Coordinates of C-alpha atoms and ligand atoms in Angstrom, one line a residue:
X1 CA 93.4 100.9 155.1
X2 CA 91.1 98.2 153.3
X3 CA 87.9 96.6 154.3
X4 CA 87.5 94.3 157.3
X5 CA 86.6 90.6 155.8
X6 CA 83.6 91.1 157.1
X7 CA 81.6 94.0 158.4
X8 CA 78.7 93.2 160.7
X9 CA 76.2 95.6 161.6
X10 CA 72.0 95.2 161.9
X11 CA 70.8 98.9 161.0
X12 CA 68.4 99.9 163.7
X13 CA 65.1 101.1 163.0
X14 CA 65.4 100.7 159.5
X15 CA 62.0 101.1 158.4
X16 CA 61.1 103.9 160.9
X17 CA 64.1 105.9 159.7
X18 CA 63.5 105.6 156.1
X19 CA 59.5 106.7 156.4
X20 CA 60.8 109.4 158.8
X21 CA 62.8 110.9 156.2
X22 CA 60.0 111.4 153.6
X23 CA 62.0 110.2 150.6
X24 CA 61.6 111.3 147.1
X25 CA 62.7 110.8 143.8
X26 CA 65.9 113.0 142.5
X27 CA 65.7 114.0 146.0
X28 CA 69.2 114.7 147.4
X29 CA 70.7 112.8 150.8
X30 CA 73.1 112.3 153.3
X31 CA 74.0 109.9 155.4
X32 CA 76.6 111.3 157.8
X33 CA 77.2 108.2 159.7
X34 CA 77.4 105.3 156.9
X35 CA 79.2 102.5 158.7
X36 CA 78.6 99.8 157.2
X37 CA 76.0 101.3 154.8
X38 CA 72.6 99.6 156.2
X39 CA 70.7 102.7 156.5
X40 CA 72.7 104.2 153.7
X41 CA 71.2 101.1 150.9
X42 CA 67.7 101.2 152.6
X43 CA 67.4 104.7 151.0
X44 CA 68.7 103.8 147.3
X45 CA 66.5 100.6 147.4
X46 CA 63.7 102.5 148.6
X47 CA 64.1 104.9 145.7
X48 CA 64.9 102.3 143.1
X49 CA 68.9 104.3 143.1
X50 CA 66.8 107.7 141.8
X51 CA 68.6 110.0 144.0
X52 CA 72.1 111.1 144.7
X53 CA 72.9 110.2 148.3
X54 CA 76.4 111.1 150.5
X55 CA 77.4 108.5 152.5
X56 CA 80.3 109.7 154.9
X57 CA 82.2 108.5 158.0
X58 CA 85.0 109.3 159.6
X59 CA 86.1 105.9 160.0
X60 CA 88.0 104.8 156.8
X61 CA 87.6 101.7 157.5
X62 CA 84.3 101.4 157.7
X63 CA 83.5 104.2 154.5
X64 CA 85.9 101.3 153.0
X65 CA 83.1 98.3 153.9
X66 CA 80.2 101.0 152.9
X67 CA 81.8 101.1 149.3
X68 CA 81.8 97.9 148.8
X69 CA 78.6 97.4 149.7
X70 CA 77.1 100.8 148.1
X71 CA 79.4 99.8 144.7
X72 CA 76.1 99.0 142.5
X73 CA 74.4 102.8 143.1
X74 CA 75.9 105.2 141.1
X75 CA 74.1 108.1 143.0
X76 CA 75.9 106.9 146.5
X77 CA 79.1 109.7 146.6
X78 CA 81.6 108.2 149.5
X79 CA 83.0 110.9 151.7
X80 CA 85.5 110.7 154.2
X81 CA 85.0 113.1 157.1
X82 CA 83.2 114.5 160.1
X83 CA 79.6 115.0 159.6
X84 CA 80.3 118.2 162.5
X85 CA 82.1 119.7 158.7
X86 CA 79.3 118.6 156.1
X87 CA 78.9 122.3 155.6
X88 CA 82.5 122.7 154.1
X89 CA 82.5 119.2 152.6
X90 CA 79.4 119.9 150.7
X91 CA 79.9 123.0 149.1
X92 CA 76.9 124.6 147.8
X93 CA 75.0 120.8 148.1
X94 CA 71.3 121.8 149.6
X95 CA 69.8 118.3 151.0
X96 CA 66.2 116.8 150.9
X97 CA 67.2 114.6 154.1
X98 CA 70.3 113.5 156.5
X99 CA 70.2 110.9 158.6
X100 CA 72.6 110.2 161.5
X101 CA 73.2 107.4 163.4
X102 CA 75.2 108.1 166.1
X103 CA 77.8 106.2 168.0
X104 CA 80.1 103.3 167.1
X105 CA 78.8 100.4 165.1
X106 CA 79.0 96.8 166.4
X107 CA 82.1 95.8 163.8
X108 CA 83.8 98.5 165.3
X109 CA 83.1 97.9 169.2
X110 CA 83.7 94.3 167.9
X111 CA 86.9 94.5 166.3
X112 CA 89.6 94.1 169.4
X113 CA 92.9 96.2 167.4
X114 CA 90.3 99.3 167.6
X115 CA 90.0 99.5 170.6
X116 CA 86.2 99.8 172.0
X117 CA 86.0 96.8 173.8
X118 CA 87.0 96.1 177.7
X119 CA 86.4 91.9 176.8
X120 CA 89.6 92.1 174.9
X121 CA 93.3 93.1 175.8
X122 CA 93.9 95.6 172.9
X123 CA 95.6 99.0 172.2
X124 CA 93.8 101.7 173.6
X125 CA 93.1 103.2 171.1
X126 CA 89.2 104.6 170.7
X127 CA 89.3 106.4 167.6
X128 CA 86.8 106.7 165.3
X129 CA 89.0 108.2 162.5
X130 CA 92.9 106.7 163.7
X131 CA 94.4 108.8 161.2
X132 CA 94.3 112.1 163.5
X133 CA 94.0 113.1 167.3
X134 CA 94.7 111.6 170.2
X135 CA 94.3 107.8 171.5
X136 CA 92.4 106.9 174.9
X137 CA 95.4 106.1 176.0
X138 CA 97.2 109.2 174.8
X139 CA 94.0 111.0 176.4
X140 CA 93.7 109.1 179.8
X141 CA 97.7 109.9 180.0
X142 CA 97.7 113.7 179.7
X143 CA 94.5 115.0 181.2
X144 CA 94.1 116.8 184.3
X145 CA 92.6 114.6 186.9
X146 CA 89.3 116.9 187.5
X147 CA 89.0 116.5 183.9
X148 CA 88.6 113.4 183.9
X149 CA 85.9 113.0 186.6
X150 CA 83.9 115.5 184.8
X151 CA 84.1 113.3 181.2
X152 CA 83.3 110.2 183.2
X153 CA 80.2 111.9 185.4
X154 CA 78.8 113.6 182.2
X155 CA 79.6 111.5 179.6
X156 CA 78.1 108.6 181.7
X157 CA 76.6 109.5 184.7
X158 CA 79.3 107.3 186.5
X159 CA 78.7 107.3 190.3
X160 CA 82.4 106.7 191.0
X161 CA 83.5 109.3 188.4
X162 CA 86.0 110.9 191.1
X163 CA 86.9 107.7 192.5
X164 CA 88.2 106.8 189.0
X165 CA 90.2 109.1 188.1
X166 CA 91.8 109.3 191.0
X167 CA 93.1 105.6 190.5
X168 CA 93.6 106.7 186.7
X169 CA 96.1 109.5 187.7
X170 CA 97.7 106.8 190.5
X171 CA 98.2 104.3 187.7
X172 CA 99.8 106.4 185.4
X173 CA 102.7 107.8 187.9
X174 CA 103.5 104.2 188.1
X175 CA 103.3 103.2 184.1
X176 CA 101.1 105.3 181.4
X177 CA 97.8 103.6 180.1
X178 CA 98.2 101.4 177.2
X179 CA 95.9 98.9 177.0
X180 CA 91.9 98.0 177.1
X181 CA 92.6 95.9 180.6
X182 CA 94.9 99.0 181.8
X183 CA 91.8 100.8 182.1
X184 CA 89.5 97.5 183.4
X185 CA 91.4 97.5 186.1
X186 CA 91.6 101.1 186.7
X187 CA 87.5 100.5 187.3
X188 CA 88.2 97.3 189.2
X189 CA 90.5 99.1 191.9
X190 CA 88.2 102.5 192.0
X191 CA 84.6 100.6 192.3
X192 CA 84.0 99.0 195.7
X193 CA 83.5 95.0 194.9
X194 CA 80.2 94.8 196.1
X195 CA 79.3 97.6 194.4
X196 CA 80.8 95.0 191.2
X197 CA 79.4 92.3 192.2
X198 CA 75.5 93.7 192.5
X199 CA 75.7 95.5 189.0
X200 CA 74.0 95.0 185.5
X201 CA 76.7 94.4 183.0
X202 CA 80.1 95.1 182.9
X203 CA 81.4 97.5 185.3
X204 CA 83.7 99.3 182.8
X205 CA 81.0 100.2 180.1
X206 CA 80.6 103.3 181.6
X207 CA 84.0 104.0 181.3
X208 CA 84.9 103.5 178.2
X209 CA 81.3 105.1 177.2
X210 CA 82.7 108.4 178.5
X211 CA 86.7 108.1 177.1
X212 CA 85.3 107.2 174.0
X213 CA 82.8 110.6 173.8
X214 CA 85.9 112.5 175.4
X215 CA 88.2 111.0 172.5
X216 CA 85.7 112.0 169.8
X217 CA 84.1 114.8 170.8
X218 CA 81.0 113.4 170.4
X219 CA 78.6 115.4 172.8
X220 CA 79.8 118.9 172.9
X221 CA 79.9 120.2 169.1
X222 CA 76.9 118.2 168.4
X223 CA 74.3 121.2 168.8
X224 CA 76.0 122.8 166.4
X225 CA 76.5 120.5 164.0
X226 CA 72.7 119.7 163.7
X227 CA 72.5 123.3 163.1
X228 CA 74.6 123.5 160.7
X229 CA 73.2 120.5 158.7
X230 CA 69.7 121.8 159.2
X231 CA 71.3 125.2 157.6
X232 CA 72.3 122.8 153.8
X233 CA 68.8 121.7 153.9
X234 CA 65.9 122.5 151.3
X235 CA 62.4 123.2 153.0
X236 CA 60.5 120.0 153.9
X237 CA 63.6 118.0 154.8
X238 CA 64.0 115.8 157.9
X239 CA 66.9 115.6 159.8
X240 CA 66.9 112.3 161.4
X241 CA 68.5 111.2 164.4
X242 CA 68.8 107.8 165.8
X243 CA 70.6 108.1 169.3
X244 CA 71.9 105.5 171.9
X245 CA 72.2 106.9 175.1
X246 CA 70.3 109.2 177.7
X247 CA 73.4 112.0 177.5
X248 CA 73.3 112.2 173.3
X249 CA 69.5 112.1 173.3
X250 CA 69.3 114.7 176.0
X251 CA 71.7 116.6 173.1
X252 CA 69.8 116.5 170.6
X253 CA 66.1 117.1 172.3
X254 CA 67.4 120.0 173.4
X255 CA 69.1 121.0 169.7
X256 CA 65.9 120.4 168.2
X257 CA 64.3 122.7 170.7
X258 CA 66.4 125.3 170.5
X259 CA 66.0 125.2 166.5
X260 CA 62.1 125.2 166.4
X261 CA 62.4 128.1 169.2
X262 CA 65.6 130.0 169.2
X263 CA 63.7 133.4 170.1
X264 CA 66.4 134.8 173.3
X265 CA 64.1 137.9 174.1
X266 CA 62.8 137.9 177.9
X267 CA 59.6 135.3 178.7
X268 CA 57.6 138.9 179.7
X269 CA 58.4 140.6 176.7
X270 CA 55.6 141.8 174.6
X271 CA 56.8 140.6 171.4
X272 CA 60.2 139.3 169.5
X273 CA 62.9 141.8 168.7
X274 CA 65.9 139.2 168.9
X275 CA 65.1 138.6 165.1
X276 CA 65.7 134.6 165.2
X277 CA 63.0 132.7 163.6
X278 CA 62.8 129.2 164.2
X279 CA 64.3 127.3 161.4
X280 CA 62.6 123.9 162.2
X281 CA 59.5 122.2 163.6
X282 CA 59.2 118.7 165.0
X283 CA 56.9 116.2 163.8
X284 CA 54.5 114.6 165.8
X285 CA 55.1 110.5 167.1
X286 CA 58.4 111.0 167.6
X287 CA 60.9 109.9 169.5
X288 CA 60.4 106.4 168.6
X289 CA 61.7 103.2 170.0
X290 CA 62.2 100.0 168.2
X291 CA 59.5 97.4 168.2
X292 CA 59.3 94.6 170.6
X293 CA 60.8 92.2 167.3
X294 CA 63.8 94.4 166.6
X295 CA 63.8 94.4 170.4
X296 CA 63.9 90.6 170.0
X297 CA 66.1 90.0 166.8
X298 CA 68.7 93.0 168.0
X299 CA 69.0 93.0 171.5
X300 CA 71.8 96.1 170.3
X301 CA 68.6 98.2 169.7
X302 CA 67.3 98.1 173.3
X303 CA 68.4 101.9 173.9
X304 CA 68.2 103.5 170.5
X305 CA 65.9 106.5 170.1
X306 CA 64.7 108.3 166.6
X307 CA 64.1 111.6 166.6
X308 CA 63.2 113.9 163.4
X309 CA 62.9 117.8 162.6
X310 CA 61.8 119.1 159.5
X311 CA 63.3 122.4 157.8
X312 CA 61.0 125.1 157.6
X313 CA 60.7 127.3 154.5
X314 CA 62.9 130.8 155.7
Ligands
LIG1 C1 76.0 103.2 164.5 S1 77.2 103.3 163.3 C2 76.2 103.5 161.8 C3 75.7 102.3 161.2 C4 75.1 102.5 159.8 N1 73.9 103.3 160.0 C5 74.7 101.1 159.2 O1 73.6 100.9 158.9 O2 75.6 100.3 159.0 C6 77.9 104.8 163.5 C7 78.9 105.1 162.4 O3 79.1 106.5 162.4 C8 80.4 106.9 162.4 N2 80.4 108.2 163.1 C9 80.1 108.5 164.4 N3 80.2 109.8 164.6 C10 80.5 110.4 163.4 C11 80.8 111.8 163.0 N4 80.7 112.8 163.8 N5 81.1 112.0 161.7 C12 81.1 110.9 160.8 N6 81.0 109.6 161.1 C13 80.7 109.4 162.4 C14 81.1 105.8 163.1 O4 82.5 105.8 162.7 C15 80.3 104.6 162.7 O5 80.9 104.0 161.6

């Protein structure tokens, strides 16, 4: 797959995330969620290129654009995978700091053939990486209809979660999912009109919020994976986490909590014989929330949340 034409996407809380991460000179980096390679060119320009930073994605199109645009730093290393498997993809790699930033980016939520978007009619497709797993449509098709009221309530606290996909499950007896509008209207029928009528933006964001954490698996391996990533790191190093809803921040707060304090032993017990030591602690000001002019210049920011742990020496 090549580059898009042209990759749009305003990094959020630039500035905040690159003083969050404490950079330093030779210091080593990864950016597990490059995109189009904002954040990811913040960090070599900040360091003058003195550093050897990973960029990854699991989009190829978009590590494609990051290339492009990351082609005058020799230290930027392009990797192509999940940041869940940085462990295995980084062999014996220790890190001075990893930033994420989670979610889709705007080229790809804007980019109709991908997907994302219920303003255009478009295969529904949803993947982050389309070269493996299965498409919303594939997904909305063959899950159990429970299943899919549980996605829709916890991936995005949607009221009419049951309603849903119960329409879902009628509308595929009658012809499977294929398209973006196959699954507007699935919203349409399920949510009263009024209801519609009365609410803040499009009524099938919630929807295809949740098919599109189902399809990725974006929620439930996440604790681990910020584990694991804290695990490559070298004392002093800040994992950095910008976050864009209420579910993955909730994720991630609690991660960070249980890495700073993962002793299990009972509350009454007189002292720790679990053996876990915390492996990070949390700096103070954070989460932070972009300024009223990113507010202003990215309107895209409005919900995005930064949130930093540093690794402890252990
Ligand atoms: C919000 S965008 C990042 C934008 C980027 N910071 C920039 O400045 O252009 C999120 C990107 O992360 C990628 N992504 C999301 N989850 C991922 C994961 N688990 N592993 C690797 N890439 C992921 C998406 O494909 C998308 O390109």
């Amino acid at each position: 797959m090549s580059a898009p034409a042209e990759f749009s996407h305003v990094p959020v809380l630039l500035p905040e995330a690159l003083h969050a991460m404490n950079l330093k000179e030779g210091g080593v980096y990864l950016d597990g969620t490059v995109g189009g390679g904002g954040h990811s060119e913040g960090i070599l320009k900040a360091l003058g290129g003195r550093c050897t930073l990973y960029a990854m994605d699991r989009d190829p199109e978009a590590l494609a654009a990051a290339g492009t645009r990351l082609s005058a730093w020799p230290g930027a290393r392009l990797l192509h995978g999940n940041f869940h498997d940085a462990p295995g993809l980084l062999g014996d790699a220790r890190l001075d700091g990893v930033l994420l930033d989670l979610g889709v980016s705007s080229w790809q939520l804007d980019t109709p053939s991908r997907g994302f978007s219920y303003h255009e009619d478009a295969p529904l497709d949803m993947r982050m990486d389309p070269t493996g797993g299965l498409t919303a449509a594939e997904w909305l098709n063959g899950t159990p209809e429970k299943e899919i009221a549980k996605a829709l309530y916890e991936y995005a606290d949607e009221r009419w979660a049951a309603r849903i996909a119960r329409v879902v499950v009628q509308m595929r007896e009658e012809k499977p999912f294929e398209t973006t509008f196959d699954l507007v209207r699935a919203v349409d029928r399920a949510i009263p009109k009024a209801v519609r009528r009365k609410e803040e933006g499009h009524p099938a964001r919630r929807a295809f919020q949740a098919v599109r954490i189902a399809v990725n698996g974006e929620i439930a391996p996440l604790a681990g994976a910020l584990e694991g990533l804290a695990g490559l790191m070298n004392p002093g190093g800040r994992l950095c986490v910008i976050t864009f809803h209420s579910i993955e921040d909730r994720a991630v707060k609690q991660a960070f909590a249980r890495m700073k304090n993962p002793c299990v032993c009972p509350k009454d017990a007189p002292m720790c014989v679990c053996g876990r030591r915390p492996l990070v602690s949390l700096p103070k000001g954070y989460p932070l929330t972009p300024s009223e002019s990113e507010l202003q210049s990215n309107p895209r920011s409005r919900s995005a949340r930064l949130r930093v742990a540093e690794r402890l020496g252990i």
